[in-house]
Amino acid sequence: YQRTRVQFDGELGSSSFVQVFADHERVDNPRSAFPSPVAGFELSQLENLRNRTEVFTARSDLEETPDFALGRVDSLGLALNHLIGRNQTIAMRYLARNARQQGAGKGLKIPYIPRHYAQFTSQWALAGGWLLGTSATFRTGRFRDDTNQEPISAGWAFGLTGYWEDASKHHGLQAILDNLLTRKQAG
């Protein structure tokens, strides 16, 4: 895995934050005749090892971990976070990508990576230890497999998150509803 990234992070006034980046990734996943002892392990499972999950951290823009042999991904990204008031924030994130396989699958798209990705979110801090959040995510068409035989159509997905924590921070409760109102199943 090789990666080159140029990124700018900065404040716009006292209530906004912006991030702009250009990213180039080259991935080589050599395939072997010998099975891996961790073949079923995915990067998303690392979050399960945390003692306490973060409530509103940015989620991965990919629905699943792509499985392919060799490829490159060129990305341009923009993110903006804005504090509307004392208790509400809004955020926007956009990614434009060119993700192509090389080697035996030369020219095929890398699984689960859309050409365009946009996400809009808002979070509220409420009285009594409550945090609420909403999200709307758009992805262009992509594929589930490295042979590009299993397409996933473009579309929107919506989500809701609720979190409560008592004043002593000993007890917490979190509920997440994701991929609401979608007509497809990504993974």
CSV table of C-alpha atoms in Angstrom, one decimal:
chain,number,residue,atom,x,y,z
A,1,TYR,CA,0.0,0.0,0.0
A,2,GLN,CA,1.4,3.4,-1.0
A,3,ARG,CA,-0.3,6.7,-0.4
A,4,THR,CA,0.4,10.3,-1.2
A,5,ARG,CA,-1.9,13.0,0.2
A,6,VAL,CA,-2.0,16.8,0.2
A,7,GLN,CA,-4.5,18.2,2.7
A,8,PHE,CA,-5.5,21.6,4.1
A,9,ASP,CA,-7.5,22.0,7.3
A,10,GLY,CA,-8.5,25.3,8.5
A,11,GLU,CA,-11.1,27.5,10.3
A,12,LEU,CA,-13.4,29.8,8.4
A,13,GLY,CA,-14.3,32.4,11.1
A,14,SER,CA,-15.1,31.2,14.6
A,15,SER,CA,-17.8,28.7,13.7
A,16,SER,CA,-16.8,26.8,10.6
A,17,PHE,CA,-14.1,24.3,9.7
A,18,VAL,CA,-13.0,23.3,6.2
A,19,GLN,CA,-10.9,20.4,4.9
A,20,VAL,CA,-9.7,20.0,1.2
A,21,PHE,CA,-7.5,17.2,0.0
A,22,ALA,CA,-6.1,15.4,-3.0
A,23,ASP,CA,-5.2,11.8,-2.5
A,24,HIS,CA,-3.4,9.1,-4.5
A,25,GLU,CA,-3.5,5.4,-3.3
A,26,ARG,CA,-1.9,2.4,-4.9
A,27,VAL,CA,-2.9,-1.0,-3.5
A,28,ASP,CA,-1.3,-4.3,-4.2
A,29,ASN,CA,-3.2,-7.3,-2.5
A,30,PRO,CA,-1.2,-10.3,-3.7
A,31,ARG,CA,-3.3,-13.4,-3.9
A,32,SER,CA,-1.9,-16.6,-2.5
A,33,ALA,CA,-2.9,-20.3,-2.8
A,34,PHE,CA,-2.5,-20.5,1.0
A,35,PRO,CA,-5.5,-19.4,3.1
A,36,SER,CA,-5.0,-16.4,5.4
A,37,PRO,CA,-5.5,-17.0,9.1
A,38,VAL,CA,-7.5,-13.7,9.2
A,39,ALA,CA,-9.4,-14.0,5.9
A,40,GLY,CA,-12.7,-13.0,7.4
A,41,PHE,CA,-11.4,-10.0,9.3
A,42,GLU,CA,-12.5,-6.6,8.0
A,43,LEU,CA,-11.2,-3.1,8.9
A,44,SER,CA,-14.7,-2.2,10.2
A,45,GLN,CA,-14.3,-4.8,12.9
A,46,LEU,CA,-11.5,-2.8,14.5
A,47,GLU,CA,-14.1,-0.4,15.9
A,48,ASN,CA,-15.6,-3.3,17.9
A,49,LEU,CA,-12.3,-3.6,19.9
A,50,ARG,CA,-12.8,-0.1,21.4
A,51,ASN,CA,-13.9,0.2,25.0
A,52,ARG,CA,-16.3,2.9,24.1
A,53,THR,CA,-17.5,3.8,20.6
A,54,GLU,CA,-17.4,7.4,19.4
A,55,VAL,CA,-20.9,8.7,18.8
A,56,PHE,CA,-20.6,11.0,15.8
A,57,THR,CA,-17.3,10.2,14.3
A,58,ALA,CA,-17.2,10.1,10.5
A,59,ARG,CA,-18.2,6.8,9.2
A,60,SER,CA,-16.4,5.1,6.3
A,61,ASP,CA,-17.7,6.2,2.9
A,62,LEU,CA,-17.5,2.6,1.8
A,63,GLU,CA,-20.2,0.1,2.7
A,64,GLU,CA,-17.8,-2.9,2.7
A,65,THR,CA,-14.1,-3.5,2.4
A,66,PRO,CA,-13.2,-3.9,-1.3
A,67,ASP,CA,-11.7,-7.2,-2.4
A,68,PHE,CA,-9.4,-6.9,-5.4
A,69,ALA,CA,-5.8,-7.7,-6.4
A,70,LEU,CA,-4.2,-4.5,-7.7
A,71,GLY,CA,-5.4,-1.0,-8.3
A,72,ARG,CA,-5.1,2.7,-7.8
A,73,VAL,CA,-7.5,5.3,-6.4
A,74,ASP,CA,-7.2,9.1,-7.1
A,75,SER,CA,-9.5,11.2,-4.9
A,76,LEU,CA,-10.4,14.9,-4.4
A,77,GLY,CA,-12.3,15.7,-1.3
A,78,LEU,CA,-14.0,18.6,0.5
A,79,ALA,CA,-15.6,18.7,3.9
A,80,LEU,CA,-17.3,21.6,5.7
A,81,ASN,CA,-18.5,21.6,9.4
A,82,HIS,CA,-20.5,24.6,10.7
A,83,LEU,CA,-21.8,25.4,14.1
A,84,ILE,CA,-25.3,26.8,13.6
A,85,GLY,CA,-25.9,27.6,17.2
A,86,ARG,CA,-24.9,26.6,20.7
A,87,ASN,CA,-26.5,23.1,20.3
A,88,GLN,CA,-26.5,22.3,16.5
A,89,THR,CA,-24.0,21.6,13.9
A,90,ILE,CA,-24.2,20.8,10.2
A,91,ALA,CA,-21.6,19.1,8.0
A,92,MET,CA,-21.1,18.3,4.4
A,93,ARG,CA,-18.6,15.9,2.8
A,94,TYR,CA,-17.9,15.3,-0.9
A,95,LEU,CA,-15.5,12.9,-2.6
A,96,ALA,CA,-14.8,12.5,-6.3
A,97,ARG,CA,-12.8,9.4,-7.1
A,98,ASN,CA,-11.3,7.5,-10.0
A,99,ALA,CA,-10.7,4.0,-8.8
A,100,ARG,CA,-9.5,1.4,-11.3
A,101,GLN,CA,-8.0,-2.0,-11.1
A,102,GLN,CA,-4.6,-2.8,-12.7
A,103,GLY,CA,-3.0,-6.1,-13.6
A,104,ALA,CA,-5.4,-8.9,-14.5
A,105,GLY,CA,-8.5,-6.7,-13.9
A,106,LYS,CA,-7.1,-3.7,-15.7
A,107,GLY,CA,-9.7,-1.1,-16.4
A,108,LEU,CA,-12.4,-2.6,-14.2
A,109,LYS,CA,-13.7,-0.5,-11.3
A,110,ILE,CA,-12.6,-1.3,-7.7
A,111,PRO,CA,-15.6,-2.7,-5.7
A,112,TYR,CA,-17.7,-0.4,-3.5
A,113,ILE,CA,-15.9,2.8,-4.5
A,114,PRO,CA,-18.4,5.2,-6.1
A,115,ARG,CA,-17.2,7.9,-8.6
A,116,HIS,CA,-19.1,10.5,-6.5
A,117,TYR,CA,-20.0,10.5,-2.9
A,118,ALA,CA,-21.8,13.2,-0.9
A,119,GLN,CA,-23.0,13.2,2.7
A,120,PHE,CA,-25.0,15.8,4.6
A,121,THR,CA,-25.4,15.5,8.4
A,122,SER,CA,-26.7,17.5,11.3
A,123,GLN,CA,-26.3,16.9,15.1
A,124,TRP,CA,-28.1,18.3,18.1
A,125,ALA,CA,-27.0,18.4,21.8
A,126,LEU,CA,-30.2,18.3,23.9
A,127,ALA,CA,-30.8,18.6,27.6
A,128,GLY,CA,-30.6,15.5,29.8
A,129,GLY,CA,-27.5,14.1,28.2
A,130,TRP,CA,-29.1,13.4,24.8
A,131,LEU,CA,-27.3,13.7,21.4
A,132,LEU,CA,-29.3,13.3,18.1
A,133,GLY,CA,-28.1,13.1,14.6
A,134,THR,CA,-29.4,12.7,11.0
A,135,SER,CA,-27.6,11.9,7.8
A,136,ALA,CA,-28.3,11.8,4.1
A,137,THR,CA,-25.8,10.0,1.9
A,138,PHE,CA,-25.6,9.8,-1.9
A,139,ARG,CA,-23.4,7.4,-3.9
A,140,THR,CA,-23.2,6.9,-7.6
A,141,GLY,CA,-23.3,3.4,-9.1
A,142,ARG,CA,-20.6,0.9,-8.1
A,143,PHE,CA,-20.0,-2.8,-8.0
A,144,ARG,CA,-19.9,-5.5,-5.2
A,145,ASP,CA,-17.2,-7.6,-6.9
A,146,ASP,CA,-13.9,-7.2,-8.7
A,147,THR,CA,-15.3,-8.6,-12.0
A,148,ASN,CA,-17.9,-5.8,-12.1
A,149,GLN,CA,-20.7,-8.4,-12.6
A,150,GLU,CA,-22.8,-7.4,-9.5
A,151,PRO,CA,-23.8,-3.7,-9.8
A,152,ILE,CA,-25.1,-1.5,-7.0
A,153,SER,CA,-27.3,1.3,-8.4
A,154,ALA,CA,-26.8,4.9,-7.5
A,155,GLY,CA,-29.0,6.3,-4.8
A,156,TRP,CA,-29.6,7.9,-1.4
A,157,ALA,CA,-29.4,6.4,2.1
A,158,PHE,CA,-30.7,8.1,5.2
A,159,GLY,CA,-29.7,7.6,8.9
A,160,LEU,CA,-30.7,8.5,12.4
A,161,THR,CA,-28.5,8.3,15.6
A,162,GLY,CA,-29.6,8.8,19.2
A,163,TYR,CA,-27.3,8.7,22.2
A,164,TRP,CA,-27.9,9.2,25.9
A,165,GLU,CA,-25.4,9.3,28.7
A,166,ASP,CA,-26.1,9.9,32.4
A,167,ALA,CA,-24.4,12.7,34.3
A,168,SER,CA,-21.9,10.4,35.9
A,169,LYS,CA,-20.9,9.0,32.5
A,170,HIS,CA,-21.2,5.4,33.9
A,171,HIS,CA,-24.2,4.5,31.7
A,172,GLY,CA,-24.9,5.2,28.1
A,173,LEU,CA,-27.4,4.1,25.4
A,174,GLN,CA,-27.0,4.4,21.7
A,175,ALA,CA,-29.4,3.6,18.8
A,176,ILE,CA,-28.4,3.7,15.1
A,177,LEU,CA,-30.8,3.4,12.2
A,178,ASP,CA,-28.9,3.4,8.9
A,179,ASN,CA,-29.6,2.9,5.2
A,180,LEU,CA,-33.2,3.9,5.7
A,181,LEU,CA,-35.5,4.3,2.7
A,182,THR,CA,-33.1,2.6,0.3
A,183,ARG,CA,-34.1,0.1,-2.3
A,184,LYS,CA,-30.9,-1.8,-2.3
A,185,GLN,CA,-28.6,-3.7,0.0
A,186,ALA,CA,-24.9,-3.0,-0.4
A,187,GLY,CA,-23.3,-5.7,1.6
